[in-house]
Amino acid sequence: MKLRSLLNWIAPQPEETRMGLLIKRLVEGSAEQILRPFAAESHCGKILAAMERGQRITSLSAFAICGAVSADRRIREVTKRLRSQGRPLQERWIKTKCGARVKEFWLDDPKNCRRKRVRGGR
């Protein structure tokens, strides 16, 4: 056994490991191949479909849509994916009737991303 192969067996080079190959592909720009779309029947797929229909999603509405107890985690997965794809995701904090603050997410139409006119402004 050669010394180099023995060293790789003991301490593999970062680019030869599975994570090293993944990082190499991300750096080279082939991230689209790694990011698989969500399955339509999965929790994330149902939340994404609702957002694409124009619904505004909170953790409670996501629970009602997909029935997942960890709906806030699924929302985080969807928003992370949308941001990595460069989609126009909007968010804001809202206050419920009982006084709790929750975050609301929605997909904005790219046509509406223009600067809005303010009364008295230009």
Backbone as a chain_set.jsonl record, in Angstrom:
{"seq": "MKLRSLLNWIAPQPEETRMGLLIKRLVEGSAEQILRPFAAESHCGKILAAMERGQRITSLSAFAICGAVSADRRIREVTKRLRSQGRPLQERWIKTKCGARVKEFWLDDPKNCRRKRVRGGR", "coords": {"N": [[0.848, -1.172, 0.0], [0.6, 2.151, -0.866], [2.066, 5.123, 0.547], [0.553, 7.486, 0.267], [-2.089, 6.58, -0.29], [-2.525, 5.251, 2.071], [-2.481, 7.367, 3.895], [-4.737, 8.768, 2.981], [-6.656, 6.921, 3.636], [-6.532, 6.961, 6.398], [-6.86, 9.704, 7.093], [-8.956, 11.193, 5.202], [-8.841, 13.374, 2.355], [-10.429, 16.592, 2.252], [-11.9, 17.129, -0.128], [-12.496, 14.638, -1.065], [-14.345, 13.447, 0.527], [-17.871, 12.901, 1.194], [-19.214, 15.265, 2.006], [-17.304, 17.115, 1.24], [-17.396, 16.851, -1.554], [-19.985, 17.777, -1.993], [-19.76, 20.461, -1.15], [-17.915, 21.291, -3.033], [-19.437, 21.088, -5.394], [-21.388, 23.017, -4.837], [-19.836, 25.347, -4.772], [-18.945, 25.41, -7.391], [-21.248, 26.073, -8.684], [-23.353, 24.388, -9.319], [-25.65, 24.127, -7.807], [-28.333, 23.88, -8.305], [-28.792, 21.275, -9.071], [-28.56, 19.933, -6.711], [-30.559, 20.915, -5.008], [-33.462, 19.554, -4.615], [-36.856, 19.568, -5.731], [-39.689, 20.077, -3.548], [-41.784, 17.371, -2.629], [-45.154, 17.103, -3.741], [-47.059, 16.098, -1.971], [-45.846, 16.292, 0.468], [-45.255, 17.923, 3.661], [-43.843, 20.365, 3.427], [-44.208, 20.785, 0.711], [-46.976, 21.21, 0.547], [-47.217, 23.599, 2.002], [-45.657, 25.317, 0.429], [-47.155, 25.252, -1.947], [-49.494, 26.524, -1.091], [-48.479, 29.068, -0.557], [-47.719, 29.803, -3.126], [-50.197, 30.02, -4.263], [-50.974, 32.413, -3.298], [-51.593, 32.772, -0.644], [-51.145, 34.01, 2.689], [-48.899, 32.942, 5.097], [-48.771, 31.774, 8.388], [-47.46, 30.22, 11.387], [-49.597, 28.922, 12.584], [-51.526, 28.813, 10.519], [-50.09, 27.207, 8.771], [-50.025, 24.855, 10.216], [-52.725, 24.227, 10.064], [-52.932, 23.77, 7.331], [-51.152, 21.623, 6.669], [-51.095, 19.921, 8.862], [-48.941, 19.319, 10.45], [-47.179, 19.115, 13.472], [-44.81, 20.419, 13.934], [-44.899, 22.8, 12.362], [-43.755, 25.319, 12.134], [-41.068, 24.756, 11.706], [-41.196, 23.544, 9.204], [-42.032, 25.747, 7.71], [-39.744, 27.297, 7.928], [-37.95, 25.71, 6.441], [-39.077, 25.925, 3.88], [-38.966, 28.732, 3.421], [-36.221, 29.139, 3.517], [-35.407, 27.703, 1.271], [-36.749, 29.156, -0.73], [-35.493, 31.657, -0.52], [-32.893, 30.949, -1.227], [-33.285, 30.393, -3.881], [-33.846, 32.855, -4.838], [-36.401, 33.913, -4.938], [-39.173, 36.256, -4.646], [-39.742, 36.731, -1.58], [-41.747, 37.788, 1.086], [-42.051, 39.116, 4.404], [-43.406, 39.732, 7.664], [-43.957, 40.945, 10.997], [-46.813, 40.235, 12.895], [-49.5, 41.101, 15.08], [-51.536, 39.156, 17.092], [-55.031, 38.727, 18.068], [-55.017, 38.095, 20.76], [-52.693, 39.225, 21.576], [-50.236, 38.077, 21.046], [-47.162, 37.893, 19.193], [-46.516, 37.005, 15.894], [-44.862, 35.703, 12.984], [-45.48, 36.425, 9.605], [-45.551, 35.092, 6.37], [-45.259, 35.495, 2.821], [-45.431, 35.095, -0.732], [-44.393, 37.522, -2.893], [-45.609, 39.146, -5.775], [-43.487, 39.607, -8.531], [-43.951, 41.947, -9.979], [-44.986, 43.668, -8.123], [-42.852, 44.449, -6.606], [-41.752, 46.857, -6.977], [-40.835, 50.218, -6.012], [-43.05, 51.727, -3.819], [-45.279, 54.482, -4.069], [-45.368, 57.21, -1.839], [-47.578, 59.249, -0.028], [-47.191, 62.65, -0.58], [-44.596, 62.309, -1.251], [-42.21, 61.702, -3.888]], "CA": [[0.0, 0.0, 0.0], [1.401, 3.369, -0.954], [1.922, 6.023, 1.687], [-0.53, 8.437, 0.006], [-3.371, 5.905, -0.106], [-2.643, 4.965, 3.494], [-2.857, 8.623, 4.543], [-6.129, 9.049, 2.619], [-7.508, 6.005, 4.387], [-6.544, 7.406, 7.79], [-7.449, 11.054, 7.138], [-9.265, 11.524, 3.809], [-8.804, 14.775, 1.957], [-11.791, 17.136, 2.331], [-12.657, 17.059, -1.368], [-12.838, 13.256, -1.371], [-15.461, 13.015, 1.361], [-19.185, 13.232, 0.644], [-19.474, 16.669, 2.265], [-16.376, 17.861, 0.41], [-17.939, 16.866, -2.917], [-21.159, 18.645, -1.975], [-19.274, 21.838, -1.094], [-17.285, 21.565, -4.323], [-20.514, 21.323, -6.358], [-22.007, 24.302, -4.52], [-18.925, 26.409, -5.173], [-18.891, 25.435, -8.852], [-22.483, 26.657, -9.199], [-24.352, 23.401, -9.708], [-26.529, 23.951, -6.643], [-29.673, 23.539, -8.784], [-28.901, 19.825, -9.111], [-28.636, 19.424, -5.346], [-31.828, 21.31, -4.42], [-34.587, 18.863, -5.231], [-38.133, 20.205, -5.375], [-40.463, 19.391, -2.518], [-42.861, 16.535, -3.138], [-46.434, 17.816, -3.592], [-47.826, 15.597, -0.826], [-45.109, 16.501, 1.712], [-45.676, 19.1, 4.414], [-43.238, 21.546, 2.795], [-44.85, 20.961, -0.589], [-48.305, 21.792, 0.755], [-47.027, 24.987, 2.423], [-45.189, 26.044, -0.742], [-48.279, 25.389, -2.876], [-50.385, 27.556, -0.547], [-47.828, 30.363, -0.754], [-47.768, 30.104, -4.558], [-51.576, 30.428, -4.566], [-51.159, 33.781, -2.823], [-51.959, 32.819, 0.77], [-50.159, 34.447, 3.672], [-48.716, 31.791, 5.966], [-48.209, 31.853, 9.732], [-47.267, 28.857, 11.865], [-50.913, 28.323, 12.832], [-52.151, 28.475, 9.24], [-49.341, 26.073, 8.223], [-50.519, 23.68, 10.932], [-54.043, 23.904, 9.509], [-52.774, 23.28, 5.957], [-50.494, 20.323, 6.529], [-51.322, 19.071, 10.021], [-47.676, 18.998, 11.115], [-47.019, 19.789, 14.757], [-43.646, 21.29, 13.786], [-45.165, 23.578, 11.149], [-42.813, 26.434, 12.031], [-39.848, 24.219, 11.087], [-41.467, 23.361, 7.772], [-42.024, 27.084, 7.12], [-38.349, 27.691, 7.831], [-37.358, 25.0, 5.308], [-39.604, 26.502, 2.641], [-38.444, 30.085, 3.233], [-34.795, 29.018, 3.219], [-35.309, 27.275, -0.125], [-37.178, 30.264, -1.589], [-34.447, 32.681, -0.509], [-31.738, 30.468, -1.99], [-33.647, 30.454, -5.29], [-33.997, 34.26, -5.209], [-37.809, 34.248, -5.142], [-39.533, 37.468, -3.881], [-40.421, 36.356, -0.346], [-42.002, 38.906, 1.992], [-42.374, 38.7, 5.766], [-43.648, 40.813, 8.626], [-44.49, 40.548, 12.297], [-48.187, 40.685, 13.124], [-49.965, 40.887, 16.449], [-52.824, 38.477, 17.093], [-56.034, 39.351, 18.946], [-54.672, 37.881, 22.168], [-51.494, 39.985, 21.888], [-49.011, 37.372, 20.676], [-46.546, 38.319, 17.929], [-46.122, 35.895, 15.023], [-44.353, 36.147, 11.699], [-46.313, 36.057, 8.472], [-44.765, 35.003, 5.143], [-45.998, 35.358, 1.58], [-44.675, 35.344, -1.957], [-44.834, 38.749, -3.546], [-45.531, 39.151, -7.224], [-42.338, 40.45, -8.9], [-44.414, 43.244, -10.464], [-45.278, 44.514, -6.963], [-41.632, 44.724, -5.857], [-41.311, 48.218, -7.254], [-40.986, 51.162, -4.906], [-44.398, 52.258, -3.755], [-45.32, 55.93, -3.851], [-45.842, 57.643, -0.543], [-48.252, 60.54, -0.139], [-46.28, 63.77, -0.304], [-43.255, 62.0, -1.782], [-42.077, 61.814, -5.341]], "C": [[0.895, 1.236, 0.0], [1.097, 4.27, 0.237], [0.749, 6.973, 1.502], [-1.901, 7.787, 0.213], [-3.593, 5.551, 1.359], [-3.063, 6.224, 4.254], [-4.305, 9.004, 4.218], [-7.088, 8.132, 3.367], [-7.63, 6.45, 5.84], [-7.259, 8.749, 7.913], [-7.749, 11.48, 5.703], [-9.214, 13.025, 3.562], [-10.227, 15.313, 1.917], [-12.581, 16.996, 1.034], [-13.044, 15.634, -1.749], [-13.987, 12.736, -0.503], [-16.77, 13.449, 0.721], [-19.511, 14.716, 0.833], [-18.547, 17.547, 1.432], [-16.85, 17.954, -1.029], [-19.146, 17.776, -3.021], [-20.746, 20.12, -1.972], [-18.646, 22.226, -2.433], [-18.34, 21.856, -5.384], [-21.201, 22.655, -6.113], [-21.141, 25.462, -4.984], [-18.884, 26.531, -6.697], [-20.184, 25.963, -9.469], [-23.522, 25.653, -9.633], [-25.295, 23.101, -8.549], [-27.929, 23.557, -7.08], [-29.868, 22.03, -8.819], [-29.092, 19.247, -7.72], [-29.994, 19.736, -4.728], [-32.971, 20.632, -5.164], [-35.866, 19.574, -4.844], [-38.85, 19.399, -4.298], [-41.527, 18.531, -3.187], [-44.194, 17.214, -2.832], [-47.204, 17.356, -2.364], [-47.085, 15.764, 0.502], [-45.615, 17.764, 2.403], [-45.134, 20.373, 3.774], [-43.881, 21.827, 1.443], [-46.218, 21.594, -0.473], [-48.199, 23.267, 1.153], [-46.588, 25.84, 1.236], [-46.314, 26.26, -1.748], [-49.251, 26.467, -2.398], [-49.788, 28.941, -0.742], [-47.87, 30.764, -2.229], [-49.178, 30.475, -5.009], [-51.875, 31.828, -4.069], [-51.561, 33.881, -1.366], [-50.797, 33.365, 1.598], [-50.103, 33.371, 4.752], [-48.132, 32.216, 7.305], [-48.04, 30.419, 10.211], [-48.608, 28.17, 12.134], [-51.613, 27.947, 11.525], [-51.416, 27.308, 8.57], [-49.763, 24.782, 8.911], [-51.872, 23.254, 10.381], [-53.923, 23.313, 8.099], [-52.231, 21.861, 5.926], [-50.664, 19.409, 7.732], [-50.06, 18.681, 10.76], [-47.568, 19.788, 12.41], [-45.849, 20.77, 14.68], [-43.775, 22.133, 12.518], [-44.205, 24.749, 11.005], [-41.484, 25.982, 11.437], [-40.035, 24.034, 9.588], [-41.489, 24.707, 7.049], [-40.592, 27.551, 6.935], [-37.651, 27.007, 6.655], [-37.797, 25.618, 3.987], [-39.012, 27.884, 2.396], [-36.952, 30.063, 2.915], [-34.598, 28.634, 1.761], [-35.684, 28.416, -1.071], [-36.119, 31.362, -1.655], [-33.232, 32.237, -1.318], [-32.013, 30.494, -3.49], [-33.836, 31.893, -5.767], [-35.441, 34.662, -5.474], [-38.186, 35.425, -4.258], [-40.38, 37.132, -2.653], [-40.558, 37.585, 0.545], [-42.34, 38.339, 3.368], [-42.634, 39.928, 6.619], [-44.149, 40.204, 9.925], [-45.91, 41.082, 12.403], [-48.545, 40.381, 14.568], [-51.345, 40.264, 16.383], [-53.778, 39.18, 18.044], [-55.684, 39.201, 20.411], [-53.354, 38.561, 22.551], [-50.19, 39.295, 21.549], [-48.482, 37.911, 19.343], [-46.122, 37.081, 17.152], [-45.643, 36.478, 13.701], [-45.232, 35.59, 10.593], [-45.451, 36.121, 7.209], [-45.692, 34.921, 3.949], [-45.052, 35.623, 0.418], [-45.241, 36.578, -2.626], [-44.676, 38.591, -5.045], [-44.362, 40.05, -7.62], [-42.746, 41.816, -9.427], [-44.651, 44.212, -9.311], [-44.023, 44.87, -6.163], [-41.081, 46.112, -6.126], [-41.528, 49.098, -6.03], [-42.379, 51.773, -4.945], [-44.353, 53.756, -3.475], [-45.94, 56.235, -2.496], [-46.475, 59.013, -0.72], [-47.289, 61.656, 0.265], [-44.877, 63.523, -0.819], [-43.233, 62.161, -3.279], [-42.888, 60.785, -6.047]], "O": [[1.835, 1.334, 0.788], [0.03, 4.193, 0.846], [0.021, 7.249, 2.456], [-2.779, 8.388, 0.832], [-4.729, 5.553, 1.833], [-3.901, 6.158, 5.153], [-5.02, 9.507, 5.084], [-8.206, 8.53, 3.693], [-8.697, 6.334, 6.444], [-8.157, 8.909, 8.741], [-6.889, 12.067, 5.047], [-9.505, 13.83, 4.446], [-11.151, 14.571, 1.582], [-13.791, 16.772, 1.069], [-13.842, 15.441, -2.666], [-14.539, 11.674, -0.791], [-16.775, 14.274, -0.192], [-20.029, 15.355, -0.083], [-18.958, 18.609, 0.964], [-16.727, 19.003, -1.661], [-19.318, 18.472, -4.021], [-21.315, 20.93, -2.704], [-18.821, 23.347, -2.909], [-18.167, 22.77, -6.19], [-21.56, 23.352, -7.062], [-21.647, 26.444, -5.526], [-18.796, 27.638, -7.228], [-20.213, 26.271, -10.661], [-24.503, 26.037, -10.27], [-25.689, 21.953, -8.34], [-28.658, 22.949, -6.295], [-30.983, 21.547, -8.622], [-29.712, 18.196, -7.56], [-30.535, 18.909, -3.995], [-33.39, 21.095, -6.225], [-35.961, 20.128, -3.749], [-38.64, 18.194, -4.161], [-42.103, 18.926, -4.201], [-44.347, 17.833, -1.779], [-47.935, 18.149, -1.769], [-47.624, 15.419, 1.553], [-46.318, 18.574, 1.798], [-45.869, 21.345, 3.595], [-44.076, 22.986, 1.076], [-46.59, 22.426, -1.301], [-48.992, 24.091, 0.698], [-47.082, 26.952, 1.051], [-46.416, 27.334, -2.34], [-49.774, 27.235, -3.205], [-50.509, 29.887, -1.059], [-48.039, 31.942, -2.543], [-49.347, 31.162, -6.016], [-52.928, 32.381, -4.386], [-51.845, 34.979, -0.888], [-49.628, 33.2, 1.248], [-51.138, 32.94, 5.261], [-47.128, 32.925, 7.359], [-48.438, 29.489, 9.51], [-48.736, 26.963, 11.93], [-52.224, 26.883, 11.434], [-52.041, 26.504, 7.878], [-49.85, 23.733, 8.271], [-52.141, 22.061, 10.243], [-54.719, 22.456, 7.715], [-52.778, 20.995, 5.244], [-50.396, 18.213, 7.622], [-50.099, 17.798, 11.617], [-47.834, 20.99, 12.437], [-45.894, 21.835, 15.295], [-42.858, 22.171, 11.698], [-43.868, 25.138, 9.887], [-40.836, 26.754, 10.73], [-39.138, 24.334, 8.8], [-41.024, 24.811, 5.914], [-40.256, 28.137, 5.905], [-36.858, 27.633, 5.952], [-36.983, 25.811, 3.084], [-38.595, 28.182, 1.277], [-36.473, 30.88, 2.129], [-33.723, 29.176, 1.087], [-35.025, 28.625, -2.09], [-35.875, 31.931, -2.719], [-32.613, 33.044, -2.012], [-31.082, 30.603, -4.288], [-33.972, 32.132, -6.967], [-35.686, 35.652, -6.164], [-37.579, 35.596, -3.2], [-41.605, 37.242, -2.695], [-39.599, 38.333, 0.735], [-42.85, 37.224, 3.483], [-42.144, 41.02, 6.331], [-44.691, 39.099, 9.948], [-46.183, 42.229, 12.05], [-47.954, 39.501, 15.195], [-52.229, 40.779, 15.699], [-53.39, 40.115, 18.744], [-56.01, 40.068, 21.221], [-52.934, 38.49, 23.706], [-49.124, 39.879, 21.746], [-49.253, 38.33, 18.48], [-45.444, 36.207, 17.693], [-45.981, 37.608, 13.348], [-45.668, 34.439, 10.638], [-44.713, 37.084, 7.003], [-46.779, 34.351, 4.037], [-44.022, 36.28, 0.563], [-46.441, 36.657, -2.891], [-43.722, 37.975, -5.521], [-44.248, 41.158, -7.095], [-41.963, 42.761, -9.334], [-44.536, 45.426, -9.48], [-44.129, 45.536, -5.133], [-40.056, 46.497, -5.564], [-42.303, 48.765, -5.134], [-42.825, 52.272, -5.978], [-43.493, 54.234, -2.735], [-46.906, 55.599, -2.072], [-45.968, 59.843, -1.474], [-46.659, 61.6, 1.32], [-44.05, 64.435, -0.824], [-44.166, 62.713, -3.863], [-42.889, 60.737, -7.277]]}, "num_chains": 1, "name": "protein.A"}
